[in-house]
XYZ file of C-alpha atoms in Angstrom:
566
model
C -29.385 65.254 -10.675
C -29.811 63.682 -7.067
C -26.517 61.894 -6.496
C -26.564 58.878 -3.947
C -24.912 59.830 -0.496
C -21.980 56.794 -0.103
C -22.083 53.946 2.214
C -19.717 55.107 5.427
C -16.940 52.640 5.775
C -17.362 49.855 8.161
C -16.101 50.480 12.115
C -12.620 49.366 12.231
C -12.303 47.043 15.112
C -11.014 48.569 18.435
C -7.577 46.699 19.631
C -8.364 46.457 23.210
C -4.805 44.597 23.841
C -1.248 45.450 22.072
C 1.211 42.241 22.681
C 4.715 43.604 22.512
C 7.104 40.321 22.336
C 9.159 38.481 20.127
C 7.627 37.484 17.190
C 7.682 33.760 17.349
C 6.383 34.228 20.689
C 3.595 36.428 19.885
C 2.108 34.344 17.220
C 2.308 31.321 19.634
C 0.451 33.510 22.359
C -1.983 34.564 19.989
C -2.790 31.137 18.897
C -3.602 30.197 22.320
C -4.177 32.832 24.480
C -7.636 34.841 24.362
C -7.845 38.608 24.833
C -10.979 39.873 25.701
C -12.681 42.440 22.830
C -14.978 44.290 25.173
C -13.848 46.979 27.796
C -13.020 45.603 31.143
C -16.697 46.837 33.463
C -14.440 48.085 36.386
C -10.530 47.770 38.270
C -11.382 44.318 39.416
C -12.119 42.781 36.182
C -9.197 44.451 34.709
C -7.304 42.904 37.827
C -8.784 39.452 37.070
C -7.768 39.773 33.221
C -3.886 40.564 34.505
C -3.819 37.707 36.888
C -5.309 34.781 34.563
C -3.266 35.793 31.166
C 0.088 35.920 33.149
C -0.753 32.449 34.470
C -1.611 31.190 31.399
C 1.249 32.541 29.581
C 3.967 31.710 31.981
C 2.361 28.128 31.601
C 2.526 28.292 27.942
C 5.672 29.164 27.708
C 7.243 26.724 29.972
C 6.079 23.831 27.779
C 8.555 25.411 25.289
C 10.987 25.741 27.692
C 10.811 29.477 28.995
C 10.704 29.125 32.398
C 11.635 33.032 33.670
C 9.338 35.239 31.220
C 9.012 38.919 32.552
C 5.233 39.575 31.748
C 3.998 43.882 32.008
C 0.461 45.113 31.982
C 0.313 49.101 31.039
C -3.541 50.200 31.526
C -4.115 52.432 28.977
C -3.419 56.706 29.366
C -6.955 57.198 27.752
C -10.099 55.862 27.141
C -10.446 54.557 24.102
C -6.880 53.931 23.607
C -4.894 50.039 24.035
C -3.544 48.636 26.992
C -0.122 47.321 26.699
C 0.892 44.002 27.565
C 5.091 43.884 27.670
C 6.507 40.499 27.327
C 10.179 39.242 27.516
C 10.575 35.518 27.750
C 14.198 35.093 29.009
C 16.729 32.757 28.677
C 15.403 29.572 27.250
C 16.354 26.373 29.154
C 18.270 24.062 27.572
C 19.279 19.932 28.648
C 22.217 19.863 31.037
C 22.697 16.511 31.724
C 20.811 13.035 31.100
C 20.631 9.756 32.713
C 18.964 6.768 31.346
C 19.123 3.799 33.740
C 17.851 0.445 33.010
C 16.399 -2.417 35.416
C 14.901 -6.114 34.941
C 16.438 -8.536 32.301
C 17.787 -5.718 29.947
C 20.208 -5.084 32.857
C 22.268 -8.261 32.632
C 25.655 -8.212 31.703
C 25.771 -9.563 28.667
C 26.854 -8.576 24.849
C 23.803 -8.286 23.139
C 22.035 -6.298 25.957
C 24.482 -3.980 26.347
C 24.475 -3.252 22.505
C 21.216 -2.816 22.864
C 21.258 -0.453 25.319
C 23.656 1.474 24.035
C 21.290 1.932 21.128
C 18.865 3.094 23.181
C 20.673 5.779 24.657
C 21.939 6.581 21.299
C 18.208 7.329 19.815
C 17.409 9.333 22.790
C 16.521 12.930 21.264
C 16.676 14.687 23.828
C 20.291 15.325 24.504
C 22.589 17.832 26.212
C 22.626 21.479 24.677
C 19.122 20.664 23.289
C 16.546 23.150 24.217
C 14.308 21.998 26.747
C 10.462 21.517 25.987
C 7.804 19.512 27.581
C 6.314 17.983 24.613
C 9.801 16.712 23.217
C 10.603 15.506 27.078
C 7.296 13.370 26.753
C 7.567 12.379 23.047
C 11.116 11.205 24.187
C 9.851 8.751 27.143
C 7.376 7.600 25.343
C 9.513 6.745 22.174
C 12.254 4.634 24.358
C 9.482 2.884 26.121
C 8.019 1.721 23.412
C 11.444 0.507 21.544
C 11.941 -1.342 25.012
C 8.546 -2.783 24.719
C 8.600 -3.965 20.761
C 11.055 -6.614 21.612
C 11.179 -9.288 24.625
C 9.642 -6.942 26.980
C 6.364 -6.941 26.721
C 5.823 -5.311 30.549
C 8.483 -2.779 30.506
C 7.250 0.234 32.165
C 9.057 3.291 33.335
C 9.873 3.255 37.056
C 11.125 6.950 37.443
C 10.809 10.146 35.384
C 12.221 13.520 36.732
C 12.847 16.823 34.894
C 14.411 19.026 37.177
C 15.037 22.772 35.975
C 16.819 25.214 37.370
C 15.325 28.932 36.139
C 17.896 30.560 37.121
C 20.723 29.298 35.231
C 18.150 28.228 32.552
C 18.944 24.453 32.672
C 17.225 20.706 32.681
C 18.665 17.602 34.432
C 16.979 14.458 33.258
C 16.689 11.100 34.540
C 14.710 8.264 33.523
C 14.451 4.209 34.925
C 13.024 2.280 33.145
C 12.545 -1.698 34.332
C 12.179 -3.761 31.436
C 10.747 -6.938 32.981
C 11.737 -10.340 31.660
C 12.034 -11.387 28.441
C 8.631 -12.736 27.465
C 8.330 -15.714 25.001
C 5.279 -16.646 22.582
C 2.880 -19.322 24.206
C -0.197 -21.434 22.572
C -3.121 -19.298 20.576
C -6.105 -18.647 22.811
C -9.315 -17.991 20.598
C -12.456 -16.695 20.722
C -14.996 -16.603 17.921
C -13.808 -19.322 15.830
C -16.643 -21.627 15.212
C -16.539 -22.807 11.673
C -12.982 -23.133 11.152
C -9.783 -25.577 12.861
C -7.448 -24.304 14.553
C -4.967 -25.240 11.744
C -6.448 -22.115 9.702
C -4.962 -19.679 12.377
C -1.886 -21.392 12.692
C -0.853 -21.682 8.926
C -0.693 -17.952 8.913
C 1.478 -17.499 12.296
C 4.673 -15.228 11.460
C 6.102 -16.948 14.794
C 5.889 -20.155 16.611
C 5.224 -21.151 19.960
C 8.989 -20.867 22.230
C 9.408 -17.916 19.708
C 10.662 -14.753 21.690
C 8.196 -11.933 21.546
C 8.260 -9.401 19.024
C 5.212 -6.496 18.808
C 5.724 -6.286 15.025
C 5.089 -10.238 14.074
C 1.624 -9.950 16.510
C 0.982 -7.035 14.202
C 1.930 -8.749 11.506
C -0.148 -11.941 12.438
C -3.468 -10.030 12.957
C -3.207 -8.014 9.375
C -2.927 -11.218 7.834
C -5.997 -12.676 9.580
C -7.729 -9.665 9.282
C -7.071 -9.367 5.346
C -8.572 -12.703 5.167
C -11.715 -13.540 3.414
C -12.507 -15.534 6.642
C -13.333 -13.234 8.623
C -15.107 -9.879 9.573
C -13.151 -8.293 12.409
C -9.889 -9.593 14.472
C -7.728 -8.709 17.243
C -4.763 -10.301 18.408
C -3.331 -8.986 21.395
C -1.098 -10.749 24.684
C -1.170 -9.866 28.266
C 2.190 -8.511 29.192
C 1.701 -10.894 33.162
C 5.178 -11.459 33.636
C 4.538 -14.443 35.357
C 3.604 -15.695 31.845
C 6.585 -14.785 30.390
C 7.815 -17.636 29.581
C 5.240 -18.784 27.670
C 2.513 -15.970 27.422
C -0.789 -17.088 25.737
C -1.700 -15.185 22.399
C -4.887 -14.080 22.302
C -7.129 -14.256 19.341
C -10.737 -12.354 19.235
C -12.608 -12.331 15.840
C -15.781 -12.643 14.303
C -16.381 -15.184 11.477
C -17.457 -13.929 7.733
C -20.238 -15.279 5.579
C -18.735 -18.782 3.928
C -20.792 -18.484 0.849
C -20.973 -14.839 -1.036
C -22.572 -14.281 -4.546
C -21.473 -11.228 -6.351
C -22.130 -9.370 -9.859
C -21.062 -6.293 -11.390
C -21.084 -4.495 -14.678
C -18.156 -2.339 -16.232
C -16.905 -1.362 -20.015
C -13.417 -1.186 -21.400
C -12.052 -0.496 -24.558
C -10.393 -3.770 -24.773
C -13.503 -5.991 -24.944
C -16.609 -3.338 -24.519
C -19.721 -4.186 -21.940
C -19.049 -6.599 -19.266
C -21.296 -8.464 -16.819
C -20.425 -10.683 -14.729
C -21.535 -12.538 -11.742
C -19.545 -15.083 -9.428
C -19.979 -17.258 -6.928
C -17.286 -17.836 -3.724
C -17.449 -20.322 -0.961
C -14.152 -19.962 1.465
C -15.083 -23.241 3.105
C -15.511 -25.979 0.131
C -15.517 -29.326 1.429
C -15.427 -27.884 5.195
C -11.712 -27.691 4.625
C -11.477 -23.955 4.531
C -10.820 -24.067 0.850
C -11.582 -21.023 -1.712
C -13.897 -22.239 -4.308
C -14.501 -19.599 -6.721
C -16.771 -19.703 -10.090
C -16.995 -16.973 -12.392
C -19.508 -16.468 -15.407
C -18.625 -13.266 -17.485
C -19.719 -12.182 -20.511
C -18.464 -9.218 -22.414
C -18.981 -8.266 -26.120
C -15.726 -9.972 -27.383
C -15.419 -12.618 -24.793
C -17.478 -14.689 -22.799
C -15.760 -17.099 -19.500
C -17.178 -19.550 -17.063
C -14.423 -20.593 -15.014
C -14.401 -22.601 -11.601
C -11.056 -22.937 -9.046
C -10.438 -24.512 -6.032
C -7.621 -22.810 -3.767
C -6.147 -24.829 -0.291
C -5.080 -23.352 2.704
C -1.281 -22.337 2.441
C 1.009 -24.211 4.434
C 3.501 -22.531 6.905
C 6.233 -22.511 4.109
C 3.358 -20.015 1.880
C 2.806 -23.207 -0.506
C -0.938 -23.537 -1.441
C -2.422 -25.717 -4.286
C -5.077 -24.519 -7.161
C -6.791 -26.443 -9.518
C -9.533 -25.739 -11.870
C -10.946 -25.443 -15.398
C -12.145 -22.546 -18.140
C -14.695 -22.380 -21.061
C -14.008 -19.397 -23.328
C -15.259 -17.591 -26.342
C -13.878 -15.042 -27.976
C -14.340 -12.883 -31.091
C -11.386 -10.702 -32.135
C -10.013 -8.847 -35.321
C -12.004 -11.693 -37.125
C -10.568 -14.530 -35.077
C -13.062 -16.663 -33.056
C -11.747 -19.393 -30.812
C -13.697 -21.936 -28.227
C -11.063 -22.759 -25.422
C -11.409 -25.218 -23.029
C -9.134 -25.705 -20.379
C -7.766 -27.516 -17.267
C -4.962 -26.861 -14.224
C -3.144 -27.527 -11.538
C -0.512 -25.700 -10.106
C 1.768 -25.113 -6.658
C 1.757 -21.451 -5.892
C 3.976 -19.975 -3.510
C 2.653 -16.172 -2.373
C 4.334 -13.884 0.093
C 4.221 -9.939 0.642
C 6.538 -9.100 -2.172
C 6.524 -12.440 -4.626
C 5.000 -14.771 -6.230
C 6.162 -18.227 -7.763
C 4.100 -20.690 -9.598
C 4.677 -24.007 -11.111
C 1.959 -25.846 -12.885
C 0.506 -28.242 -15.393
C -2.523 -27.405 -17.872
C -4.365 -28.719 -20.775
C -5.672 -26.912 -23.678
C -8.025 -27.559 -26.330
C -8.515 -24.813 -28.948
C -11.051 -24.671 -31.811
C -9.717 -21.655 -33.945
C -11.984 -20.313 -36.657
C -10.346 -17.427 -38.812
C -12.336 -15.469 -41.198
C -11.333 -16.741 -44.553
C -9.173 -19.523 -43.279
C -9.593 -22.973 -42.643
C -10.680 -23.930 -38.652
C -8.402 -25.325 -37.037
C -8.412 -27.481 -33.357
C -5.467 -27.641 -31.434
C -4.331 -29.287 -28.359
C -1.654 -28.990 -25.420
C -0.286 -30.024 -22.306
C 1.780 -27.776 -20.866
C 4.495 -27.161 -17.882
C 4.866 -23.757 -16.763
C 6.598 -21.453 -14.328
C 5.728 -18.150 -13.770
C 7.473 -15.745 -11.275
C 6.603 -12.084 -10.105
C 8.282 -9.599 -7.645
C 7.001 -6.394 -6.821
C 8.793 -3.595 -4.570
C 6.213 -0.693 -4.646
C 5.307 2.051 -2.566
C 1.222 1.727 -3.200
C -0.544 -1.588 -4.170
C -3.497 0.658 -5.923
C -1.798 4.060 -6.522
C 1.865 2.776 -7.229
C 4.155 6.132 -7.491
C 7.742 4.957 -6.880
C 8.397 1.480 -7.306
C 8.595 -1.909 -10.192
C 6.879 -4.524 -10.649
C 9.031 -7.032 -12.680
C 7.534 -10.814 -13.722
C 9.059 -13.761 -16.349
C 6.677 -17.015 -17.604
C 8.652 -19.711 -18.899
C 6.327 -22.738 -20.333
C 6.430 -25.509 -22.661
C 5.374 -28.816 -23.889
C 6.379 -31.946 -26.539
C 4.035 -33.562 -29.158
C 5.497 -36.358 -27.271
C 2.957 -35.885 -24.051
C -0.571 -34.848 -25.353
C 0.889 -31.754 -27.418
C 0.512 -31.158 -31.248
C 3.731 -29.336 -31.718
C 7.296 -29.145 -29.637
C 7.688 -25.644 -28.417
C 8.737 -23.378 -25.458
C 6.797 -20.432 -24.892
C 8.789 -17.379 -22.713
C 7.891 -13.989 -22.105
C 8.998 -11.196 -19.576
C 7.970 -7.372 -18.524
C 8.990 -5.046 -16.251
C 7.029 -2.042 -14.875
C 9.169 0.868 -13.115
C 7.661 4.294 -11.870
C 9.464 7.008 -10.687
C 8.412 10.172 -8.322
C 8.813 13.529 -10.029
C 8.583 16.023 -7.708
C 6.238 16.346 -4.935
C 3.296 14.883 -7.024
C 4.214 13.968 -10.346
C 5.219 9.951 -11.781
C 6.741 8.749 -14.483
C 6.259 5.332 -15.855
C 7.899 2.881 -17.795
C 6.861 -0.810 -19.208
C 8.345 -2.936 -21.231
C 7.860 -6.848 -22.661
C 9.133 -8.927 -24.909
C 7.713 -12.266 -25.661
C 9.280 -15.109 -27.840
C 7.970 -18.860 -28.585
C 10.424 -20.923 -29.520
C 8.806 -23.589 -32.229
C 8.751 -24.655 -35.881
C 5.913 -23.141 -36.459
C 2.609 -21.591 -34.948
C 0.355 -24.167 -36.298
C -0.818 -26.344 -33.737
C -0.320 -23.896 -30.893
C -3.137 -22.311 -28.995
C -3.080 -18.331 -28.445
C -2.049 -18.363 -25.252
C 1.007 -19.460 -26.054
C 1.158 -16.865 -29.118
C 1.642 -13.658 -28.849
C -0.307 -10.259 -30.276
C -0.365 -6.386 -29.212
C -2.354 -3.433 -29.541
C -4.731 -1.934 -26.838
C -4.550 -0.811 -23.140
C -1.304 -1.882 -21.469
C 0.103 -2.490 -25.093
C -0.195 -0.253 -27.933
C -2.939 3.065 -27.890
C -3.642 4.067 -30.887
C -4.276 0.604 -31.976
C -7.188 -1.811 -31.806
C -7.178 -4.663 -28.712
C -5.248 -7.511 -30.261
C -5.068 -5.667 -33.566
C -1.167 -6.554 -33.983
C 0.112 -10.090 -34.708
C 0.305 -12.349 -37.802
C -2.885 -12.259 -40.678
C -4.528 -15.667 -41.432
C -7.144 -15.275 -44.292
C -9.400 -12.233 -42.710
C -8.402 -12.465 -38.777
C -5.028 -11.506 -37.192
C -3.705 -14.648 -34.990
C -1.178 -14.810 -32.541
C 2.699 -15.174 -33.723
C 5.577 -16.344 -32.281
C 7.481 -12.871 -31.403
C 6.135 -9.906 -29.512
C 7.557 -6.564 -27.617
C 6.190 -3.467 -26.537
C 6.797 -0.695 -24.128
C 5.254 2.527 -22.480
C 6.722 6.169 -21.581
C 4.067 7.819 -19.580
C 4.159 11.249 -17.481
C 1.233 12.200 -15.260
C 1.040 15.127 -14.015
C -1.143 15.780 -10.865
C -2.884 18.824 -10.617
C -4.903 17.829 -7.194
C -4.358 15.016 -4.921
C -6.993 13.124 -7.459
C -6.956 14.801 -10.708
C -4.395 14.526 -13.016
C -2.990 14.244 -17.008
C -0.906 12.089 -18.424
C 1.195 12.226 -22.257
C 2.457 9.004 -23.486
C 4.374 7.287 -26.211
C 3.815 3.344 -26.714
C 5.625 1.381 -29.411
C 6.092 -2.279 -29.961
C 5.014 -5.158 -32.847
C 3.510 -8.520 -32.733
C 4.782 -11.328 -35.501
C 5.463 -14.981 -36.554
C 9.535 -14.173 -36.651
C 11.825 -11.090 -35.859
C 12.518 -10.465 -38.902
C 8.866 -9.859 -39.633
C 8.871 -6.977 -36.959
C 7.418 -3.472 -38.173
C 7.160 -1.423 -35.109
C 4.228 0.521 -34.530
C 4.035 3.355 -32.639
C 1.290 5.424 -30.692
C 1.023 8.676 -28.854
C -1.085 10.696 -26.854
C -2.453 12.420 -23.571
C -5.772 11.541 -21.287
C -6.995 11.674 -18.068
C -6.232 10.010 -14.869
C -8.624 10.191 -11.271
C -7.795 8.514 -8.466
C -11.122 6.844 -7.811
C -12.858 5.083 -5.177
C -12.691 1.473 -7.074
C -9.026 2.143 -8.406
C -7.318 3.957 -11.070
C -9.272 5.694 -13.864
C -7.925 6.990 -16.959
C -9.271 8.101 -20.261
C -6.558 8.400 -23.090
C -6.810 9.326 -26.693
C -4.217 7.978 -28.929
C -3.241 8.524 -32.193
C -1.455 5.693 -34.473
C 1.507 7.243 -36.144
C 1.465 5.521 -39.597
C -2.402 6.227 -40.107
C -2.745 9.039 -38.201
C -6.236 7.411 -36.861
C -7.060 8.545 -33.318
C -8.696 6.101 -30.729
C -10.404 6.286 -27.206
C -8.835 3.764 -24.842
C -10.374 3.629 -21.355
C -9.509 1.635 -18.154
C -9.593 1.457 -14.390
C -7.242 -0.351 -12.200
C -3.457 -1.084 -12.554
C -2.817 -4.418 -14.205
C -0.278 -6.119 -12.831
């Protein structure tokens, strides 16, 4: 029998240079210094390498505070053996003294300026006793100058900067002098590219006024507000830090306006309402006043909607007005409705909160299967408040969202019944470990009225489905009327969910939902659903696919959603 000869093992790469140095220093050198991978051609090339490597290593170690290294190169004792490079880094230089001085307006002897100067000195990181490194020195100067410039002193500059190092004592003596220049104040707006809109559109979004002290964060916030507006494609906001203009420095805005009219279309699917197709039209310069007109035609398997709405520009106190109308047909759990609505509201929106006070009129035709058709008409005054404090508006991991609604109407003013409707919801997220999240949701609603009859479904309550009780069909919990499920006057639901993220974008969840909707609290029967699902941080928003089990019947139901509902 013939035996195949074993293949020779790959040749081991020969080490031409052996480096003897402390572990941390050795790792640094191997990261930044290149050693030859071929034998030296002659004594001259070897000498050139020795001079180069000593120079490069000395420069590299100086950035880490080692200014007196001892570097010794020992040639190989015989051909084929490695050369030896021995390194003793020497003592590490530390800061011995520090001097930070200020010139200009900031140096004036007032209590406010003295406190600010002291704060700047206290925040300096490279204090006496700390290891001196070139990178830390440069970062500290940059941070100090930035701190001076962010408030009042847009033209501040470093006029003197010295780091004197004594190699023999391994000590560094630091000196920095900053001239703050004069204190700046905001002046008038100067715009480039504003053609379609009046200057008021820009002034209403300003977080400052002409004459206010200069604040860099306000300038950046102003740019972000304008950039996030649908009126503009690109926006740049800046000032020219000319000391001669410090009393009223112009605010320069360069922008490119977006198209005022836009048409969009989309398709989608949710386990609540089934397949969906929609088309929308937006005009961001309605009536030439920079008002926003939006209209939407949305066709879903269980709901069909056409709506139109006009929003005015927010004023200096963040208030704006909105008015519009909606026509909607639904067919959910054997209840068919045809609803017409008109409303007018005053809304105040800030970065974390929204408050809305509105008046809306509704006319609703109800056709419950197996029960008489009814027509309800209501004029209601409605308050809606919401506050959120979250780490990310799309992929929330830490924080909370709370909201409350309170509204009502009277039979003396275009309503068929006296009623007061109240609703509250709270959602909370807690980070667990490095990636995971624990989520709690709770909601409760109650309509104070002598009967549910005569009230549109919007002022009553049903439960079931996504953002309610999974394991139950969408809006399947409520009051039975004939063969249909209609809204009742009471509702409470809650969710506890844990999401385990295996990667940055993929995770799995386990959850439990509970609650019910009924006409009276004494009719309340707790429904329970629980299960698990998949989570994906998709480009379009959070994606969730859940399999939930209804506890009382054991029925399994899939629920699909994308985006967080606030």
